[in-house]
mmCIF file of C-alpha atoms in Angstrom:
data_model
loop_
_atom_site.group_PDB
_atom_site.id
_atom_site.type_symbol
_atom_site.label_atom_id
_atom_site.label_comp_id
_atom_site.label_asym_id
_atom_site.label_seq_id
_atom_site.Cartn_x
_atom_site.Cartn_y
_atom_site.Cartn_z
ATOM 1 C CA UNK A 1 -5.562 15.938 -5.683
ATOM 2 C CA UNK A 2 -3.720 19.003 -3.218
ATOM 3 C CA UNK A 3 -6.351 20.932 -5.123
ATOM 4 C CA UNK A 4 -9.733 18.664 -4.723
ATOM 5 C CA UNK A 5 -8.591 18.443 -0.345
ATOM 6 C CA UNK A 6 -8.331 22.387 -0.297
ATOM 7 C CA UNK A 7 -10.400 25.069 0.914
ATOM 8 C CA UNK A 8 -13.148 26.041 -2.361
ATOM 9 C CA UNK A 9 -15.018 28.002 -0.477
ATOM 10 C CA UNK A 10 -16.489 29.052 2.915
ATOM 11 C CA UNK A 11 -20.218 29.207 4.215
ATOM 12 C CA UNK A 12 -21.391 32.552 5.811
ATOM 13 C CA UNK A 13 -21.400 30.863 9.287
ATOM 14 C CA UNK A 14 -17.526 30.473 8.659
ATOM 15 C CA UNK A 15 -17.935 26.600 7.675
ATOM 16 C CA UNK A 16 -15.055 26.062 4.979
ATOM 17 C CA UNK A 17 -16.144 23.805 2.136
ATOM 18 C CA UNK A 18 -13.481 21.994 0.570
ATOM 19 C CA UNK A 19 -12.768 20.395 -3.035
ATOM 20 C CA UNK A 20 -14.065 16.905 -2.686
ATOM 21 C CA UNK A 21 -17.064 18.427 -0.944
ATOM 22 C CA UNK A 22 -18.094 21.088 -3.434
ATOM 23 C CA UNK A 23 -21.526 19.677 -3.770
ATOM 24 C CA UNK A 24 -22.899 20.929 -0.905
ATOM 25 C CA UNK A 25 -22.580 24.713 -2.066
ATOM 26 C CA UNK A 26 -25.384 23.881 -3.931
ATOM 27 C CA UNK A 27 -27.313 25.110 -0.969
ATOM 28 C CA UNK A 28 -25.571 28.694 -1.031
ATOM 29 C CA UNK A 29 -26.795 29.275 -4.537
ATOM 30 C CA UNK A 30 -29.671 32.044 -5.318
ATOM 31 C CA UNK A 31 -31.913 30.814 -8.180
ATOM 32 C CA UNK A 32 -31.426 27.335 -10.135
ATOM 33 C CA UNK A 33 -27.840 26.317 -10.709
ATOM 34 C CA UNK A 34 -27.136 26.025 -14.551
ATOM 35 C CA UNK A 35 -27.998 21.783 -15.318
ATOM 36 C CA UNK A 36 -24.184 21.261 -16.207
ATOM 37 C CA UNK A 37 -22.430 23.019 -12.785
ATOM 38 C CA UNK A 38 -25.341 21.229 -10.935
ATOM 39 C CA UNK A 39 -23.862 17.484 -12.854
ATOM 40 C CA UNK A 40 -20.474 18.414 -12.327
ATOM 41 C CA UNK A 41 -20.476 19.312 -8.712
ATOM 42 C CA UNK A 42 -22.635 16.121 -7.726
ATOM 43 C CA UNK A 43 -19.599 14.179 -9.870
ATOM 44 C CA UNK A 44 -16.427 15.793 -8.918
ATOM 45 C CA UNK A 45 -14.756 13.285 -6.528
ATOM 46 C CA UNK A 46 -15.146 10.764 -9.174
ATOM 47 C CA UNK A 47 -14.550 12.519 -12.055
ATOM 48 C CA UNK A 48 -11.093 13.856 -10.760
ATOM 49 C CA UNK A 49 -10.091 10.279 -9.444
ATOM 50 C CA UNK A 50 -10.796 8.652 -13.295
ATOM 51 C CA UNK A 51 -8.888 12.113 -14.937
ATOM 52 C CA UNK A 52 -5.884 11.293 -12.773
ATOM 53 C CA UNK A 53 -5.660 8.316 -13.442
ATOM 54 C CA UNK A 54 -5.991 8.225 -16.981
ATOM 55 C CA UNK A 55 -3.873 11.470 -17.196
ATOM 56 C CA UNK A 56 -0.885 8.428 -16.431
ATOM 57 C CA UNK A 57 -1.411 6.538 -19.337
ATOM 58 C CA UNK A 58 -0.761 7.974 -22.553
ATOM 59 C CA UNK A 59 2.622 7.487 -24.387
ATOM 60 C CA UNK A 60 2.742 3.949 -23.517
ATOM 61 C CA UNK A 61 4.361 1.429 -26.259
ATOM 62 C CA UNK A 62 5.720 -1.776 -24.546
ATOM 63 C CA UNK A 63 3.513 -4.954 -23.637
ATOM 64 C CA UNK A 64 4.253 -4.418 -20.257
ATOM 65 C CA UNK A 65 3.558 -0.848 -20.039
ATOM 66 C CA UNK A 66 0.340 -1.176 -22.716
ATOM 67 C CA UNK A 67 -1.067 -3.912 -20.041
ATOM 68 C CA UNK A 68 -0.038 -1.516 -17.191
ATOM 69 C CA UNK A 69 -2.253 1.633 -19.093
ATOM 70 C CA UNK A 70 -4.793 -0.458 -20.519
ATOM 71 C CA UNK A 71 -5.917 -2.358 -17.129
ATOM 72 C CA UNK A 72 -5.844 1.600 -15.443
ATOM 73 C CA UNK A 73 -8.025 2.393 -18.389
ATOM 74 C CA UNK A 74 -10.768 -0.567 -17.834
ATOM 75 C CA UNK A 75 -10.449 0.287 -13.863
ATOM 76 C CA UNK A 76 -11.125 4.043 -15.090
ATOM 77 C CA UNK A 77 -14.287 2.847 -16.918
ATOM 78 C CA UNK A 78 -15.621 0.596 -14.340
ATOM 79 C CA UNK A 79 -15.529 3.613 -11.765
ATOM 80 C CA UNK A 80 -17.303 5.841 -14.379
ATOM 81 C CA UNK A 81 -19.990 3.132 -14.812
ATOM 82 C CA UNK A 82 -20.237 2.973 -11.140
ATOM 83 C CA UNK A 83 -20.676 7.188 -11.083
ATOM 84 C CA UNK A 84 -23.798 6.453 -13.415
ATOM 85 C CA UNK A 85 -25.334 3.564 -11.583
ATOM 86 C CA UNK A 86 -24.857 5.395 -8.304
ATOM 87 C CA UNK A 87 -26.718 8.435 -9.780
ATOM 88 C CA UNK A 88 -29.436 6.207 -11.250
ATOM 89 C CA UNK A 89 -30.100 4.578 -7.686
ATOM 90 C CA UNK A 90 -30.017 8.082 -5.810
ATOM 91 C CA UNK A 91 -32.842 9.616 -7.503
ATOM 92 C CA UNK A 92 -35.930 9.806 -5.481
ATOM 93 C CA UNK A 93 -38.892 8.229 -7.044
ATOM 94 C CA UNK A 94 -40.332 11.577 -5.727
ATOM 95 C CA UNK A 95 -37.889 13.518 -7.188
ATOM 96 C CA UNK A 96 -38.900 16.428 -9.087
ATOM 97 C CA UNK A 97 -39.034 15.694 -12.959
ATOM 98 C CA UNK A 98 -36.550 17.775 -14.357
ATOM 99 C CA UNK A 99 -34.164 16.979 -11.841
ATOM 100 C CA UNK A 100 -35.022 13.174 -12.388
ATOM 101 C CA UNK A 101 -34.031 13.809 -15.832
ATOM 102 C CA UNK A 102 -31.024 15.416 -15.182
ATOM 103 C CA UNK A 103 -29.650 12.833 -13.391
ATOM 104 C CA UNK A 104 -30.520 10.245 -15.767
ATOM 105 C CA UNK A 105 -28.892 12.453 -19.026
ATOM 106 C CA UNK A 106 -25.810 12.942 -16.301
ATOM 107 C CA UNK A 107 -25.943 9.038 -15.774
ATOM 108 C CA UNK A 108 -26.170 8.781 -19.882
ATOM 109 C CA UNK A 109 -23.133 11.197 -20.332
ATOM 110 C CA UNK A 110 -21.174 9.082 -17.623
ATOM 111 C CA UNK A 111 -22.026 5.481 -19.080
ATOM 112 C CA UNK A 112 -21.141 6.909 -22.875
ATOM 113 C CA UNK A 113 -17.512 7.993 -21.281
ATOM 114 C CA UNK A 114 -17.175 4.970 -19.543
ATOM 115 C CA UNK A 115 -17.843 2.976 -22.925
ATOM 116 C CA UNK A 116 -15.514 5.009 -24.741
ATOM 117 C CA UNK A 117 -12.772 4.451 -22.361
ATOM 118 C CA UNK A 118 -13.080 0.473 -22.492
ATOM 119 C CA UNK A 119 -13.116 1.097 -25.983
ATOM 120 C CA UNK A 120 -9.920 3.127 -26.307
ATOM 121 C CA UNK A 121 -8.210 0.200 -23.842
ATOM 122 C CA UNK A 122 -8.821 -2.094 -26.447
ATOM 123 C CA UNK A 123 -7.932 -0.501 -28.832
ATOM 124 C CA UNK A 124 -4.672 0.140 -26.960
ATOM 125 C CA UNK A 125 -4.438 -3.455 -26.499
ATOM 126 C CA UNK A 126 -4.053 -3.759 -30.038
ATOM 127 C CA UNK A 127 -1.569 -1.322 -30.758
ATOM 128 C CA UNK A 128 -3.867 1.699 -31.733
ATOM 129 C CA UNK A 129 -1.263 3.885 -29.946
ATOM 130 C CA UNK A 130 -2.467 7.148 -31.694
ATOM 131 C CA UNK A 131 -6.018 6.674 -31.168
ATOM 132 C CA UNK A 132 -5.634 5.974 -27.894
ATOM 133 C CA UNK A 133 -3.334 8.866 -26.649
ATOM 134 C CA UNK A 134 -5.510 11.208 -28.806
ATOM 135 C CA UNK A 135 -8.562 10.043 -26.459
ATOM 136 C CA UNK A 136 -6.776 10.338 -23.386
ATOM 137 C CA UNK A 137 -6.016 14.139 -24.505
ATOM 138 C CA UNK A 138 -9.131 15.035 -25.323
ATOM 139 C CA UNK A 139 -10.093 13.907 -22.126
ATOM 140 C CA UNK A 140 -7.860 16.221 -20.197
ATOM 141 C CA UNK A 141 -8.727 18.888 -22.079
ATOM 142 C CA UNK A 142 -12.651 18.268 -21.963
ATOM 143 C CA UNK A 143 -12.080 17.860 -18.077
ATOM 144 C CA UNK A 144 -10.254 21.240 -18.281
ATOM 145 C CA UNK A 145 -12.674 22.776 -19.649
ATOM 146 C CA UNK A 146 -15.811 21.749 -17.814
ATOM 147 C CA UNK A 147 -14.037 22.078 -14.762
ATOM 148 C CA UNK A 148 -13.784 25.890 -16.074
ATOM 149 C CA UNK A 149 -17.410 26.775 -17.392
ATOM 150 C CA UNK A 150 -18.629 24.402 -13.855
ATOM 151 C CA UNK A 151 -16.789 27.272 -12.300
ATOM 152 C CA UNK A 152 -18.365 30.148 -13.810
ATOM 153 C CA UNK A 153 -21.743 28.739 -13.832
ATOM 154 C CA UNK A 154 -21.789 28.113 -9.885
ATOM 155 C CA UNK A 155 -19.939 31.838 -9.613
ATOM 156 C CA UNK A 156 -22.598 33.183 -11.170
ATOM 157 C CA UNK A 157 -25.336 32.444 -8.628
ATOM 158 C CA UNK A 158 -23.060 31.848 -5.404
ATOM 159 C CA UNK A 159 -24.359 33.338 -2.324
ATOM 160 C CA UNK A 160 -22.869 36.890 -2.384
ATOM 161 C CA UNK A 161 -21.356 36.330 1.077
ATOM 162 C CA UNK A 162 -19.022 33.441 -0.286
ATOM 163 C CA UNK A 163 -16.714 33.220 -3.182
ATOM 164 C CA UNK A 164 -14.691 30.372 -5.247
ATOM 165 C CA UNK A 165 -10.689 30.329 -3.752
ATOM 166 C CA UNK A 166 -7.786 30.162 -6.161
ATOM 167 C CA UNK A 167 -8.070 26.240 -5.519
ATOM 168 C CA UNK A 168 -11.426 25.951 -6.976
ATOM 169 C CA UNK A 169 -9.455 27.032 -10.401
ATOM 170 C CA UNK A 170 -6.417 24.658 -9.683
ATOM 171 C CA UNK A 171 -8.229 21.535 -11.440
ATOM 172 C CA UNK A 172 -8.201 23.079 -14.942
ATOM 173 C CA UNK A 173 -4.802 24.518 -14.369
ATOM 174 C CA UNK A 174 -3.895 20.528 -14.074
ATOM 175 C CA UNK A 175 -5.558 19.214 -16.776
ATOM 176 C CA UNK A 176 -5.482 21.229 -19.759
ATOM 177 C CA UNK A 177 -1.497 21.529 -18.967
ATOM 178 C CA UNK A 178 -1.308 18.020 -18.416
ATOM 179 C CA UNK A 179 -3.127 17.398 -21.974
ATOM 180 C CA UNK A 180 -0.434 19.226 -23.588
ATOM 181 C CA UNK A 181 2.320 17.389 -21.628
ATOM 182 C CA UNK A 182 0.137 14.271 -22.997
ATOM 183 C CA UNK A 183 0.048 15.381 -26.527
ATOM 184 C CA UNK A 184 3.708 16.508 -26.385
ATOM 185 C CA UNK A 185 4.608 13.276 -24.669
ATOM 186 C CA UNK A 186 2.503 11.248 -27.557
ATOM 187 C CA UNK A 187 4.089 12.981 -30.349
ATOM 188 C CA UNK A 188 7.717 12.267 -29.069
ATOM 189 C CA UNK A 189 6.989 8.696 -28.086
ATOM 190 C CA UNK A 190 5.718 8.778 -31.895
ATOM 191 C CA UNK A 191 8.822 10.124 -33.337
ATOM 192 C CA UNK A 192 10.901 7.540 -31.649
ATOM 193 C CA UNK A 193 9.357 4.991 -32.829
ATOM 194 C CA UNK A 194 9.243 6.143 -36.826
ATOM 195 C CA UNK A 195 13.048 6.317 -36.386
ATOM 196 C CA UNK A 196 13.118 3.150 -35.072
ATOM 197 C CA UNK A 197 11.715 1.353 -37.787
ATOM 198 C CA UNK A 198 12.907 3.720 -40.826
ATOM 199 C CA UNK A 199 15.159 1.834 -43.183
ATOM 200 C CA UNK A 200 19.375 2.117 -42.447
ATOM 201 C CA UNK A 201 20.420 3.502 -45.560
ATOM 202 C CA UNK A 202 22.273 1.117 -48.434
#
């Protein structure tokens, strides 16, 4: 989150723009911003909010702890299927048709994740420990790398009088380091618990 609050970027009159507020360098772009930064920029406050706080979860095997992860998992779905409704209800009617349908494949994208993730909480629910970890690291890592190619994409066309900070990179340096930490994490929890139940010897 030090990342999201710092300085991205800063407009030619000497405005900065920070993390949390990325969308509006969409306006100090030349030509069309690839569909995908364009998504990700309009999404970022929420998407790094739901990565956080599912970046928390995995490793989990108690019924306390399992309740603990699985409720932050529901909560992370609900605020995904509020990204995609709020989307949906910002389009203009008069919005121009390709960026109409943008917005409603970005609100498709965002409703699929949040699905997945209520999915993945029940399944935690239930004990599907390795299913669920493996989700929560692939999201990381996905995040990583979107945040990444986002990056490149809005480089690419950014108003030659501004350029992306070393914060604008600092997101993927979190997550795909914190997916590893995850999987790491997930395979050790793992271990500990085969020994646990293996047989004591005769």
């Amino acid at each position: 989150m030090v990342a999201a609050t710092a300085v991205w970027t800063t407009e030619p009159d000497g405005t900065s723009i920070h993390g949390l507020d990325i969308a509006y360098v969409r306006d100090h772009v030349h030509g069309a911003l690839h569909p995908v930064a364009h998504a990700y920029t309009m999404h970022f406050a929420g998407l790094v909010e739901v990565t956080l706080l599912l970046g928390l979860t995995p490793g989990v095997r108690g019924p306390r702890a399992r309740f603990v992860a699985g409720s932050v998992a529901v909560l992370t779905a609900a605020v995904l299927a509020l990204l995609a409704v709020n989307t949906l209800t910002e389009t203009s009617p008069y919005a121009d048709p390709s960026r109409a349908l943008l917005d409603r494949t970005a609100a498709a994208v965002l409703i699929a994740l949040a699905l997945a993730t209520l999915c993945a909480a029940v399944v935690l629910m239930r004990r599907g420990f390795v299913f669920y970890d493996g989700f929560v690291i692939a999201f990381l890592a996905g995040a990583g790398i979107l945040h990444v190619v986002s990056m490149f994409l809005l480089a690419a066309v950014l108003d030659p009088r501004m350029s992306l900070t070393v914060w604008a990179w600092a997101p993927a340096l979190c997550h795909l380091p914190a997916a590893g930490c995850a999987a790491a994490l997930a395979a050790g929890t793992a271990a500990d618990r085969r020994e646990a139940v293996r047989p004591l010897p005769a």
